[in-house]
XYZ file of N, CA and C in Angstrom:
459
model
N -0.903 -1.484 -8.551
C -1.103 -0.554 -7.449
C -2.364 0.275 -7.609
N -3.253 -0.166 -8.512
C -4.511 0.555 -8.676
C -5.344 0.465 -7.405
N -6.074 1.531 -7.155
C -6.973 1.589 -5.995
C -8.360 1.967 -6.500
N -9.416 1.618 -5.747
C -10.769 1.960 -6.206
C -10.936 3.431 -6.554
N -10.227 4.306 -5.841
C -10.360 5.744 -6.131
C -9.732 6.144 -7.460
N -8.996 5.233 -8.127
C -8.478 5.508 -9.463
C -9.590 5.483 -10.510
N -10.774 5.008 -10.118
C -11.916 4.940 -11.033
C -12.956 5.968 -10.614
N -13.347 6.802 -11.582
C -14.452 7.732 -11.340
C -15.151 8.034 -12.662
N -16.472 8.016 -12.618
C -17.287 8.335 -13.804
C -16.895 7.529 -15.037
N -16.774 6.222 -14.895
C -16.443 5.321 -16.016
C -15.072 5.586 -16.629
N -14.171 6.169 -15.843
C -12.824 6.475 -16.317
C -11.809 6.014 -15.270
N -10.724 5.420 -15.756
C -9.620 4.991 -14.905
C -8.485 5.994 -15.067
N -7.975 6.513 -13.943
C -6.863 7.473 -13.948
C -5.703 6.842 -13.178
N -4.508 6.863 -13.761
C -3.346 6.324 -13.051
C -2.058 6.824 -13.693
N -0.970 6.722 -12.950
C 0.371 6.996 -13.478
C 1.094 5.657 -13.489
N 1.658 5.281 -14.640
C 2.370 4.006 -14.735
C 3.539 3.989 -13.760
N 3.768 2.843 -13.155
C 4.885 2.694 -12.226
C 6.206 2.970 -12.935
N 6.324 2.521 -14.173
C 7.541 2.765 -14.954
C 7.797 4.268 -15.083
N 6.734 5.032 -15.307
C 6.858 6.484 -15.453
C 7.250 7.134 -14.133
N 6.704 6.628 -13.030
C 7.036 7.180 -11.713
C 8.529 7.043 -11.411
N 9.156 6.000 -11.948
C 10.577 5.755 -11.674
C 11.508 6.605 -12.532
N 10.961 7.360 -13.489
C 11.799 8.202 -14.334
C 12.005 9.551 -13.664
N 12.800 10.390 -14.300
C 13.061 11.724 -13.758
C 12.141 12.771 -14.375
N 11.068 12.312 -15.014
C 10.133 13.247 -15.633
C 9.512 14.136 -14.571
N 9.386 15.390 -14.924
C 8.771 16.338 -13.996
C 7.261 16.380 -14.175
N 6.793 16.086 -15.391
C 5.374 16.170 -15.699
C 4.778 14.759 -15.681
N 4.338 14.290 -14.524
C 3.757 12.958 -14.397
C 2.242 13.026 -14.580
N 1.833 13.306 -15.804
C 0.399 13.369 -16.084
C -0.192 11.969 -16.022
N -1.342 11.839 -15.378
C -1.942 10.503 -15.309
C -2.488 10.059 -16.664
N -2.495 8.760 -16.861
C -3.144 8.168 -18.025
C -4.621 8.070 -17.670
N -5.461 8.413 -18.613
C -6.901 8.369 -18.406
C -7.498 7.452 -19.459
N -8.196 6.412 -18.997
C -8.734 5.405 -19.902
C -10.232 5.243 -19.636
N -11.022 5.304 -20.690
C -12.450 5.038 -20.550
C -12.658 3.557 -20.255
N -13.623 3.266 -19.389
C -13.904 1.876 -19.025
C -15.247 1.481 -19.636
N -15.214 0.482 -20.522
C -16.460 0.018 -21.126
C -17.108 -1.049 -20.241
N -18.290 -1.495 -20.631
C -19.064 -2.427 -19.814
C -18.301 -3.732 -19.575
N -17.627 -4.244 -20.590
C -16.872 -5.510 -20.440
C -15.747 -5.328 -19.428
N -15.058 -4.208 -19.469
C -13.984 -3.953 -18.498
C -14.548 -3.891 -17.086
N -15.721 -3.276 -16.924
C -16.357 -3.235 -15.597
C -16.691 -4.642 -15.101
N -17.132 -5.503 -16.004
C -17.434 -6.887 -15.622
C -16.179 -7.597 -15.122
N -15.066 -7.381 -15.814
C -13.804 -8.007 -15.420
C -13.348 -7.463 -14.068
N -13.425 -6.148 -13.903
C -13.035 -5.537 -12.628
C -13.905 -6.094 -11.497
N -15.215 -6.180 -11.729
C -16.125 -6.692 -10.696
C -15.801 -8.135 -10.327
N -15.452 -8.933 -11.321
C -15.150 -10.349 -11.068
C -13.877 -10.518 -10.241
N -12.844 -9.724 -10.529
C -11.525 -9.945 -9.943
C -11.140 -8.958 -8.848
N -12.001 -7.983 -8.563
C -11.612 -6.947 -7.611
C -11.416 -7.498 -6.197
N -10.665 -6.767 -5.429
C -10.399 -7.093 -4.032
C -11.689 -6.953 -3.233
N -11.957 -7.913 -2.349
C -13.183 -7.847 -1.544
C -12.901 -7.604 -0.065
N -11.631 -7.523 0.313
C -11.286 -7.275 1.718
C -11.277 -5.773 1.984
N -12.143 -5.304 2.877
C -12.187 -3.864 3.177
C -10.875 -3.317 3.730
N -10.065 -4.173 4.348
C -8.803 -3.703 4.929
C -7.705 -3.519 3.882
N -7.951 -3.997 2.668
C -6.952 -3.881 1.597
C -7.327 -2.715 0.689
N -6.452 -1.698 0.583
C -6.796 -0.505 -0.199
C -6.662 -0.680 -1.718
N -6.111 -1.815 -2.179
C -5.858 -2.000 -3.607
C -7.089 -2.537 -4.327
N -7.223 -2.159 -5.591
C -8.364 -2.584 -6.397
C -8.379 -4.102 -6.591
N -7.214 -4.684 -6.801
C -7.105 -6.137 -7.016
C -6.283 -6.765 -5.893
N -6.543 -8.038 -5.573
C -5.874 -8.684 -4.441
C -4.482 -9.222 -4.758
N -3.681 -8.429 -5.416
C -2.306 -8.820 -5.741
C -1.369 -8.294 -4.665
N -1.619 -7.067 -4.262
C -0.830 -6.436 -3.203
C -1.697 -6.260 -1.964
N -1.040 -6.018 -0.865
C -1.738 -5.721 0.384
C -0.981 -4.611 1.087
N -1.604 -3.972 2.057
C -0.935 -2.841 2.713
C 0.340 -3.261 3.438
N 1.253 -2.314 3.547
C 2.492 -2.454 4.327
C 3.492 -3.473 3.794
N 3.430 -3.803 2.508
C 4.462 -4.658 1.922
C 5.706 -3.815 1.682
N 6.871 -4.413 1.863
C 8.065 -3.649 1.532
C 8.165 -3.565 0.005
N 8.840 -2.554 -0.517
C 8.878 -2.328 -1.972
C 9.403 -3.522 -2.772
N 10.364 -4.245 -2.239
C 10.922 -5.396 -2.971
C 9.867 -6.492 -3.100
N 9.169 -6.778 -2.018
C 8.118 -7.799 -2.051
C 7.000 -7.389 -3.007
N 6.599 -6.123 -2.959
C 5.547 -5.629 -3.852
C 5.969 -5.785 -5.311
N 7.207 -5.440 -5.612
C 7.707 -5.561 -6.982
C 7.696 -7.014 -7.439
N 8.147 -7.928 -6.572
C 8.161 -9.344 -6.924
C 6.750 -9.889 -7.134
N 5.815 -9.461 -6.310
C 4.426 -9.912 -6.487
C 3.868 -9.440 -7.826
N 4.141 -8.197 -8.178
C 3.667 -7.667 -9.461
C 4.285 -8.436 -10.617
N 5.583 -8.701 -10.536
C 6.256 -9.450 -11.608
C 5.678 -10.862 -11.730
N 5.462 -11.511 -10.575
C 4.883 -12.865 -10.592
C 3.485 -12.853 -11.198
N 2.700 -11.820 -10.870
C 1.349 -11.733 -11.402
C 1.378 -11.541 -12.925
N 2.247 -10.662 -13.408
C 2.356 -10.446 -14.856
C 2.789 -11.736 -15.547
N 3.713 -12.457 -14.943
C 4.155 -13.741 -15.499
C 2.989 -14.722 -15.558
N 2.169 -14.755 -14.505
C 0.993 -15.626 -14.451
C 0.009 -15.270 -15.568
N -0.258 -13.972 -15.738
C -1.174 -13.512 -16.795
C -0.612 -13.882 -18.166
N 0.677 -13.643 -18.375
C 1.291 -13.941 -19.665
C 1.216 -15.433 -20.000
N 1.383 -16.297 -19.007
C 1.265 -17.746 -19.241
C -0.140 -18.094 -19.708
N -1.137 -17.518 -19.056
C -2.515 -17.790 -19.444
C -2.839 -17.210 -20.821
N -2.292 -16.046 -21.124
C -2.484 -15.469 -22.460
C -1.853 -16.364 -23.518
N -0.700 -16.942 -23.194
C -0.015 -17.840 -24.123
C -0.858 -19.089 -24.383
N -1.478 -19.625 -23.344
C -2.348 -20.799 -23.497
C -3.517 -20.472 -24.415
N -4.132 -19.328 -24.199
C -5.251 -18.899 -25.049
C -4.775 -18.728 -26.487
N -3.601 -18.117 -26.656
C -3.048 -17.927 -27.999
C -2.843 -19.247 -28.726
N -2.357 -20.242 -28.016
C -2.156 -21.575 -28.628
C -3.490 -22.207 -29.002
N -4.496 -22.067 -28.115
C -5.827 -22.610 -28.410
C -6.425 -21.957 -29.649
N -6.137 -20.670 -29.834
C -6.655 -19.935 -30.989
C -5.738 -20.054 -32.210
N -4.660 -20.821 -32.059
C -3.678 -21.042 -33.130
C -3.048 -19.741 -33.616
N -2.735 -18.881 -32.660
C -2.039 -17.629 -32.964
C -0.542 -17.922 -32.862
N 0.178 -17.650 -33.939
C 1.594 -17.989 -34.004
C 2.498 -17.042 -33.224
N 2.072 -15.814 -33.051
C 2.915 -14.826 -32.388
C 2.827 -14.958 -30.868
N 3.858 -14.467 -30.200
C 3.877 -14.481 -28.739
C 2.860 -13.472 -28.228
N 2.047 -13.907 -27.298
C 1.026 -13.038 -26.716
C 1.419 -12.749 -25.274
N 1.357 -11.479 -24.904
C 1.731 -11.066 -23.542
C 1.090 -9.719 -23.240
N 1.236 -9.284 -22.007
C 0.718 -7.961 -21.651
C 1.440 -6.887 -22.459
N 2.718 -7.113 -22.734
C 3.491 -6.161 -23.533
C 2.946 -6.113 -24.967
N 2.661 -7.296 -25.526
C 2.095 -7.347 -26.880
C 0.712 -6.708 -26.901
N -0.039 -6.862 -25.808
C -1.376 -6.261 -25.734
C -1.296 -4.739 -25.808
N -0.290 -4.179 -25.181
C -0.096 -2.723 -25.216
C 0.156 -2.257 -26.652
N 0.987 -3.007 -27.371
C 1.255 -2.676 -28.780
C -0.001 -2.883 -29.626
N -0.727 -3.960 -29.372
C -1.953 -4.230 -30.131
C -2.984 -3.134 -29.912
N -3.102 -2.680 -28.666
C -4.016 -1.593 -28.332
C -3.749 -0.395 -29.238
N -2.485 0.005 -29.338
C -2.154 1.182 -30.135
C -2.348 0.927 -31.629
N -2.012 -0.269 -32.086
C -2.145 -0.594 -33.507
C -3.613 -0.640 -33.924
N -4.456 -1.261 -33.109
C -5.888 -1.330 -33.434
C -6.482 0.070 -33.498
N -6.147 0.919 -32.523
C -6.667 2.292 -32.553
C -6.200 3.025 -33.803
N -4.936 2.854 -34.161
C -4.410 3.519 -35.367
C -5.188 3.073 -36.599
N -5.405 1.768 -36.721
C -6.103 1.232 -37.893
C -7.574 1.616 -37.916
N -8.116 1.998 -36.767
C -9.503 2.471 -36.699
C -9.581 3.972 -36.959
N -8.433 4.609 -37.213
C -8.415 6.024 -37.554
C -8.276 6.968 -36.375
N -7.937 6.440 -35.207
C -7.769 7.283 -34.019
C -6.464 8.069 -34.157
N -6.464 9.304 -33.715
C -5.294 10.168 -33.868
C -4.106 9.663 -33.048
N -2.920 9.868 -33.567
C -1.693 9.496 -32.868
C -1.588 10.251 -31.549
N -2.080 11.467 -31.518
C -2.051 12.268 -30.290
C -2.865 11.593 -29.175
N -4.047 11.069 -29.523
C -4.866 10.364 -28.533
C -4.169 9.086 -28.070
N -3.590 8.341 -29.012
C -2.882 7.096 -28.669
C -1.705 7.418 -27.762
N -0.971 8.480 -28.087
C 0.162 8.924 -27.252
C -0.289 9.163 -25.820
N -1.383 9.886 -25.673
C -1.908 10.196 -24.344
C -2.366 8.915 -23.622
N -3.019 8.022 -24.367
C -3.508 6.774 -23.773
C -2.376 5.873 -23.292
N -1.245 5.924 -23.966
C -0.096 5.105 -23.575
C 0.778 5.797 -22.527
N 0.518 7.084 -22.303
C 1.303 7.825 -21.325
C 2.653 8.274 -21.842
N 2.780 8.367 -23.162
C 4.040 8.820 -23.752
C 4.121 10.344 -23.706
N 5.330 10.856 -23.540
C 5.497 12.308 -23.555
C 5.795 12.806 -24.973
N 6.108 11.889 -25.877
C 6.476 12.272 -27.234
C 5.745 11.409 -28.255
N 5.303 12.049 -29.345
C 4.670 11.271 -30.418
C 5.678 10.368 -31.106
N 6.949 10.693 -31.039
C 7.990 9.846 -31.639
C 7.982 8.470 -30.970
N 7.867 8.456 -29.650
C 7.799 7.192 -28.919
C 6.567 6.412 -29.350
N 5.451 7.100 -29.505
C 4.205 6.448 -29.913
C 4.334 5.872 -31.307
N 4.947 6.627 -32.207
C 5.123 6.147 -33.586
C 5.897 4.832 -33.595
N 6.862 4.680 -32.682
C 7.620 3.433 -32.599
C 6.730 2.266 -32.179
N 5.693 2.555 -31.415
C 4.758 1.515 -30.980
C 3.853 1.060 -32.106
N 3.514 1.998 -32.984
C 2.500 1.726 -33.988
C 3.022 0.794 -35.072
N 2.290 -0.253 -35.307
C 2.636 -1.244 -36.311
C 2.453 -0.628 -37.692
N 3.194 -1.117 -38.666
C 3.023 -0.599 -40.025
C 1.704 -1.117 -40.596
N 1.244 -0.464 -41.622
C -0.017 -0.861 -42.240
C 0.148 -2.201 -42.955
N -0.911 -3.006 -42.936
C -0.885 -4.297 -43.629
C -1.007 -4.060 -45.127
N -0.663 -5.084 -45.908
C -0.710 -4.970 -47.364
C -2.120 -4.664 -47.874
N -3.149 -5.268 -47.244
C -4.505 -5.002 -47.712
C -4.890 -3.541 -47.517
N -4.413 -2.926 -46.445
C -4.684 -1.501 -46.217
C -3.947 -0.670 -47.265
N -2.711 -1.034 -47.588
C -1.941 -0.307 -48.614
C -2.639 -0.386 -49.965
N -3.192 -1.561 -50.300
C -3.910 -1.720 -51.566
C -5.179 -0.879 -51.557
N -5.901 -0.902 -50.424
C -7.118 -0.101 -50.294
C -6.819 1.378 -50.504
N -5.747 1.871 -49.894
C -5.373 3.277 -50.039
C -4.889 3.593 -51.457
N -4.199 2.646 -52.082
C -3.775 2.846 -53.471
C -4.987 2.985 -54.375
N -6.023 2.208 -54.123
C -7.254 2.284 -54.914
C -7.971 3.612 -54.735
N -7.802 4.234 -53.557
C -8.412 5.545 -53.327
C -7.881 6.598 -54.304
N -6.660 6.402 -54.770
C -6.031 7.377 -55.677
C -6.739 7.456 -57.018
N -7.390 6.375 -57.423
C -8.019 6.371 -58.752
C -9.543 6.474 -58.683
N -10.098 6.576 -57.474
C -11.550 6.730 -57.357
C -11.954 8.160 -57.698
N -13.122 8.294 -58.301
C -13.640 9.622 -58.637
C -14.675 10.065 -57.660
């Protein structure tokens, strides 16, 4: 349900549909910086019909909510199938999906030293406890690296 107006000054602002369906009173938007590669992808796939207010041509105006939901689910399924094909070509053993991408996003940021508070905000979580559940545990090589820090002078 993204619209072109969700993008301003190289930043994407939105509220997750899942969050909108909750009883939360504080629906703070998620704000994500858009890098050059993301802009290229948006430019390639964006909606080109002026009569359609959506950023991507998945939805169109005046769809009933059930149809819109089914279209979104079908699109996510389509993306996940293509991600799975890429994963097989790259010989990745784990299941790859949009859901896994969300977890990978948070894990990569954590391993790069980004604060849990920033990751929490980027994922749209209201609690750091929820974010901590997303974050993957450290790999053995990282544990060894940190253990070695204890004996460095």
